[in-house]
CSV table of C-alpha atoms in Angstrom, one decimal:
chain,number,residue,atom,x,y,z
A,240,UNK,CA,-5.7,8.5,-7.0
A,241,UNK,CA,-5.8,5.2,-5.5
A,242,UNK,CA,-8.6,3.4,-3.7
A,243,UNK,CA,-6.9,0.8,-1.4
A,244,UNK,CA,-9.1,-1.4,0.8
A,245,UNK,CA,-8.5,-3.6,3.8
A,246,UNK,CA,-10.5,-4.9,6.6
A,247,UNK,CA,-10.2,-3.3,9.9
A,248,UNK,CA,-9.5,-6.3,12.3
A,249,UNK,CA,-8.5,-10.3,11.7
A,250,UNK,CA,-8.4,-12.5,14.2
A,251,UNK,CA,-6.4,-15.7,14.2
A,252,UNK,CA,-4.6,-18.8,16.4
A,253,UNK,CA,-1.1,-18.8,17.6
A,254,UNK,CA,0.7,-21.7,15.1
A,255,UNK,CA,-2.0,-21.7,12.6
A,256,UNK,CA,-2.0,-18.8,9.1
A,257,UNK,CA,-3.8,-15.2,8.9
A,258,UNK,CA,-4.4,-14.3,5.6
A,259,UNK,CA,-4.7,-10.6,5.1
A,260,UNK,CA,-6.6,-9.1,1.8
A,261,UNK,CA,-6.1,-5.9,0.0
A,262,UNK,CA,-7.9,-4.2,-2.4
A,263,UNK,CA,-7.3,-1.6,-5.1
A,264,UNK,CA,-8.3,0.2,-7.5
A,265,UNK,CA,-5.6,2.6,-9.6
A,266,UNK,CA,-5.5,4.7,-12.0
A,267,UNK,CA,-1.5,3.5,-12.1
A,268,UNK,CA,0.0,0.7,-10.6
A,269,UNK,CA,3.7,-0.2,-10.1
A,270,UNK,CA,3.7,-2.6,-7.4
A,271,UNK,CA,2.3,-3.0,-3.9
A,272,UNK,CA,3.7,-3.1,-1.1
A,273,UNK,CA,3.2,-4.6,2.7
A,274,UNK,CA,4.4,-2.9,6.2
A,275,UNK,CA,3.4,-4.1,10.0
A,276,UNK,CA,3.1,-1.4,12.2
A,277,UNK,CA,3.3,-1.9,15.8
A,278,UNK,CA,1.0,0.3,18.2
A,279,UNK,CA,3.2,3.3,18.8
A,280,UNK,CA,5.9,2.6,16.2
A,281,UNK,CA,6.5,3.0,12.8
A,282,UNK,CA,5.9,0.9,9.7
A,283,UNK,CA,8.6,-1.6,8.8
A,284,UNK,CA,8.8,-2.9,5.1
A,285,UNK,CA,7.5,-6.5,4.7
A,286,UNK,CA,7.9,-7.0,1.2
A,287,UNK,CA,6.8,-5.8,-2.6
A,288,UNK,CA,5.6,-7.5,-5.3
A,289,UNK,CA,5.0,-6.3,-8.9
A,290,UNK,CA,4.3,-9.7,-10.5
A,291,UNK,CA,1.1,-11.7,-10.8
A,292,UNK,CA,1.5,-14.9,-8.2
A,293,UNK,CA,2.9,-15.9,-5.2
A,294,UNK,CA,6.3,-14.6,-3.5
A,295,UNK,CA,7.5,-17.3,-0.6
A,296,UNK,CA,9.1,-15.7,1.4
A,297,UNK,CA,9.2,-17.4,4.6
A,298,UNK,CA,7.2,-16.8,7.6
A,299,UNK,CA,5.3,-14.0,5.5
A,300,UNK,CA,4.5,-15.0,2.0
A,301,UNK,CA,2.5,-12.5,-0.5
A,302,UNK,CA,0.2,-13.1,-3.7
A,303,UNK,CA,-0.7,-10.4,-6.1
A,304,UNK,CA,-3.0,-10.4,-9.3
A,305,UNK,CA,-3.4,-6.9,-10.8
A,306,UNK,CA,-6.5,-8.1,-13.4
A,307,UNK,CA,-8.4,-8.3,-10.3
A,308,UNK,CA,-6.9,-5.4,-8.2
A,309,UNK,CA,-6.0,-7.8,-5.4
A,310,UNK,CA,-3.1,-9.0,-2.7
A,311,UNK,CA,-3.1,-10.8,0.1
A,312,UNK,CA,-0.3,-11.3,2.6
A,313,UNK,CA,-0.1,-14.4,4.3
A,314,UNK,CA,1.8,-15.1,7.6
A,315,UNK,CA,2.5,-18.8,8.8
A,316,UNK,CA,3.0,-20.6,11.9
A,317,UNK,CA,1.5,-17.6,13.6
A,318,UNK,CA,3.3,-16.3,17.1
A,319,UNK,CA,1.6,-13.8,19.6
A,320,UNK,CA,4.1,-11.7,18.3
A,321,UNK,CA,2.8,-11.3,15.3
A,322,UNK,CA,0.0,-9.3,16.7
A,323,UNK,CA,0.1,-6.1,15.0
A,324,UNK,CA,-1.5,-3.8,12.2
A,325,UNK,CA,-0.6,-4.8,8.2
A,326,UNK,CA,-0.7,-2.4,5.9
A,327,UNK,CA,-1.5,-2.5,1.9
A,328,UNK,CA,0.6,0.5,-0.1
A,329,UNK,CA,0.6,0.7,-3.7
A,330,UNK,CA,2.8,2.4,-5.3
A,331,UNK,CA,1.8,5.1,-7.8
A,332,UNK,CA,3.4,4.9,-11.5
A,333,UNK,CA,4.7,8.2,-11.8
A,334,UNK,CA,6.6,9.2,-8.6
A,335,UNK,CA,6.5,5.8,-6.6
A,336,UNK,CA,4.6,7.5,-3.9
A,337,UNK,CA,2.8,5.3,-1.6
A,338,UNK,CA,-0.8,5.0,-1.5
A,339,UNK,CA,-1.8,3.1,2.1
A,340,UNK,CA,-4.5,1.3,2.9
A,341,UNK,CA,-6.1,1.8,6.3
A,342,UNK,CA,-4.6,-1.3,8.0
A,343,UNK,CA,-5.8,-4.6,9.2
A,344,UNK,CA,-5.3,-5.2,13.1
A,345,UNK,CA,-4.3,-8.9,13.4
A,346,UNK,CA,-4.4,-10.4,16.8
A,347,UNK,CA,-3.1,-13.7,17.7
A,348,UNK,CA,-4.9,-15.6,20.3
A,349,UNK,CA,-3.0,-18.6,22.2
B,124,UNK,CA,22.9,3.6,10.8
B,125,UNK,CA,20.7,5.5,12.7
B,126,UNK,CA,17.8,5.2,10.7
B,127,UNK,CA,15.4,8.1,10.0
B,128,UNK,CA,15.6,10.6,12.9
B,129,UNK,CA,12.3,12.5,13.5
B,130,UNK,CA,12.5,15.4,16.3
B,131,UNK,CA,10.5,16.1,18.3
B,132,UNK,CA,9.0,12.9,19.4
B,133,UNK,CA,5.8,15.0,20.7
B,134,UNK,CA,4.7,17.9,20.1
B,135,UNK,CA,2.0,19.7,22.0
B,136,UNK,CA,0.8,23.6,20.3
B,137,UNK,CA,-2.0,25.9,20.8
B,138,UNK,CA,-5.0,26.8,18.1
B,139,UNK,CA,-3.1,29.2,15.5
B,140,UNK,CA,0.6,28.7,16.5
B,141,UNK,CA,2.9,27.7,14.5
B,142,UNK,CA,4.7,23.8,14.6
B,143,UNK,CA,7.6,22.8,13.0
B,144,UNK,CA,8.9,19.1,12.4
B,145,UNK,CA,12.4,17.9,11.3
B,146,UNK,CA,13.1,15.1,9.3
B,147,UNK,CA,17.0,13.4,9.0
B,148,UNK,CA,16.7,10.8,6.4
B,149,UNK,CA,18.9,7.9,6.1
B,150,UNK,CA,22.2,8.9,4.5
B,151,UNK,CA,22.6,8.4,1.2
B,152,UNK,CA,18.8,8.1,0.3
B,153,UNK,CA,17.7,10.2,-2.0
B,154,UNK,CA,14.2,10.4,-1.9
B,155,UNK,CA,12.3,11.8,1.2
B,156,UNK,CA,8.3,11.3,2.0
B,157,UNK,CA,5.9,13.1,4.2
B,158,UNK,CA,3.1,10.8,5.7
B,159,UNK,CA,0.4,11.8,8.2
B,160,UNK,CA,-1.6,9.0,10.4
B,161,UNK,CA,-4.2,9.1,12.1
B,162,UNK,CA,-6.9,6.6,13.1
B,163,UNK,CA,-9.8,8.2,11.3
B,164,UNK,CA,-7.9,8.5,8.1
B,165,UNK,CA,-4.8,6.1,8.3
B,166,UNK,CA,-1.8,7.0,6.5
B,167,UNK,CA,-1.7,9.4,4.0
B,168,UNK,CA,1.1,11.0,1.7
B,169,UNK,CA,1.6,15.0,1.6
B,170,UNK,CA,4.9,15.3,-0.2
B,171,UNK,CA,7.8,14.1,-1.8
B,172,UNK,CA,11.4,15.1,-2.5
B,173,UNK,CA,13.7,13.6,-4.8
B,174,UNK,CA,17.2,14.2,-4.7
B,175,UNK,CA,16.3,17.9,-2.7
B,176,UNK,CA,13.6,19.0,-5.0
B,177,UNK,CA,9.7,19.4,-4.7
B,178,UNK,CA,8.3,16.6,-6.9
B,179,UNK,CA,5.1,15.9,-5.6
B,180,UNK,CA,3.3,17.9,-3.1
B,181,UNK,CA,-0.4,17.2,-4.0
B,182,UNK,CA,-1.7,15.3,-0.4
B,183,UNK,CA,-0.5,18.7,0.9
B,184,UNK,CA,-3.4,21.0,2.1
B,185,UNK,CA,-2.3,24.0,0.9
B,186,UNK,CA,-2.9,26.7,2.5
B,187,UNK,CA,-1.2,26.3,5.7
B,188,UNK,CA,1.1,23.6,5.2
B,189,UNK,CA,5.2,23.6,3.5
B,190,UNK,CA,7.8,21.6,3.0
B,191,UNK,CA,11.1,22.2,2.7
B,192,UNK,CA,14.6,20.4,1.8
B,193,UNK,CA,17.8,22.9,2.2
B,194,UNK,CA,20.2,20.6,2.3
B,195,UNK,CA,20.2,16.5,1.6
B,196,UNK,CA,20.7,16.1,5.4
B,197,UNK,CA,17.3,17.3,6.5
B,198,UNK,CA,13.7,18.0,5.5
B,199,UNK,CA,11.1,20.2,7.4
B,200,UNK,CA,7.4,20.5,7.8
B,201,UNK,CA,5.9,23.6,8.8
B,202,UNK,CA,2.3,23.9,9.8
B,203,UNK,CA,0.7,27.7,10.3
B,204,UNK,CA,-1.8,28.4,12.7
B,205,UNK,CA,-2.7,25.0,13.8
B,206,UNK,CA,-6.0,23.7,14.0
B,207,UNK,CA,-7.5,20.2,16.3
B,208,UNK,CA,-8.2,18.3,12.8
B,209,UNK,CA,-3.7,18.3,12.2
B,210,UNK,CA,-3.2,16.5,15.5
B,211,UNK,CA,-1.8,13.3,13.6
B,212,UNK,CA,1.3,11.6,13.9
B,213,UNK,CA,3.8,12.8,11.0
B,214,UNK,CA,5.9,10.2,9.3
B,215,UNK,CA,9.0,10.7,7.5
B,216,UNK,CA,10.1,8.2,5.5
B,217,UNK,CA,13.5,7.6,2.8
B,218,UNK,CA,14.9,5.4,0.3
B,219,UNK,CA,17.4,4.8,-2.4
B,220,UNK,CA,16.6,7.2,-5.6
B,221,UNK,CA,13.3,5.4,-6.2
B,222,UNK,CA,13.3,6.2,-10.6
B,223,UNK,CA,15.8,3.3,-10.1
B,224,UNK,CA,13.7,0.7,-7.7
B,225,UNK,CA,14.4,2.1,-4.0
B,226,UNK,CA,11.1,0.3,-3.7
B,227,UNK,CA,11.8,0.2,-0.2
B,228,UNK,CA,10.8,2.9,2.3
B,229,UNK,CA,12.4,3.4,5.9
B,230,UNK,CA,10.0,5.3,8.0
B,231,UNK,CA,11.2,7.5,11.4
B,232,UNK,CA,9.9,7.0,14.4
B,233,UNK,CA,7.2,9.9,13.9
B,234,UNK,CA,6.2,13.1,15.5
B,235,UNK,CA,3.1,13.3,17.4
B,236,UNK,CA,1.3,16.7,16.9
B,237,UNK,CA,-1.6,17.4,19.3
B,238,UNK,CA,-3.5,20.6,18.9
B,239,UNK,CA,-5.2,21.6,21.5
């Protein structure tokens, strides 16, 4: 299976960064992906990365390095609006099934 | 495109009846998940279809839950005599045949199953 890690909450300041770390540990790997999730709604696809470094992408940016199991998503000139859960998913070798990690609440303070 | 239509929204059932959930996924997707969140446990995978068939079912508990695909239109969920510890909100979600990428997964809105 696959272990993946995230803190429960993150706290941050409306036009400043959040940076939100994932963890894993797989017995495959074949990319990771990021989803927010609004209370009530469903997850909507950030972005997925596969190779070692940093993907620009905008507003939401993500870093990966598989020899240490780690990701991080990283989300600029933060808006209220951005307050929401982000969730870690790897996705498993075989099938491409995804394993989530429990979320990260991120809340944006004026 | 409507996206991934879940019905019903809500779902409300007594100890030891029976639920059913529907899943439409996006048209032309050929791959179908079944999640299930909740806060204790977060999001977790039960099964997988890929192009109608069972590929993966092992986050299934077996003994009372199935899945089912008839038809590339829709995908079902049954749970037997429900117990408290299923009330979760199930998530469908779809995307392009993911052997070829498809890394990409559009999730319905959810069905929220309380057992009471």
């Amino acid at each position: 299976g696959q272990g993946v890690e995230q803190p429960d909450n993150l706290m941050s300041v409306e036009g400043t960064f959040a940076r939100v770390n994932c963890t894993y540990s797989t017995s495959g790997f074949n990319g990771l992906s990021w989803y927010q999730q609004r209370e009530g709604h469903a997850p909507v696809f950030l972005s997925y990365v596969v190779l070692d470094g940093l993907k620009d992408s905008g507003h939401f940016s993500t870093f990966l390095s598989r020899s240490n199991g780690y990701s991080y998503l990283l989300l600029t000139e933060l808006q209220i609006k951005d307050s929401a859960s982000y969730l870690c998913a790897v996705r498993e070798p075989n099938y491409n099934v995804l394993y989530f990690g429990s979320g990260t609440k991120l809340t944006v303070e004026p | 495109n409507a996206g991934v239509i879940q019905t019903p929204r809500h779902k409300v059932t007594g100890k030891g009846q029976e639920a059913t959930l529907w899943c439409e996924p996006i048209s032309g997707h050929s791959a179908v998940f079944w999640y299930r969140q909740t806060i204790v446990q977060g999001l977790e995978f039960l099964t997988y279809f890929r192009n109608q068939a069972p590929i993966d079912d092992s986050g299934m508990p077996k003994e009372r839950f199935s899945a089912q695909m008839p038809n590339q239109s829709h995908s079902t969920l049954k749970i037997q005599s429900t117990q408290p510890q299923d009330s979760a909100v199930y998530l469908c979600a779809s995307s392009l045949d993911s052997g070829t990428g498809g890394y990409e997964q559009y999730f319905g809105p959810g069905t929220r199953l309380t057992v009471l």
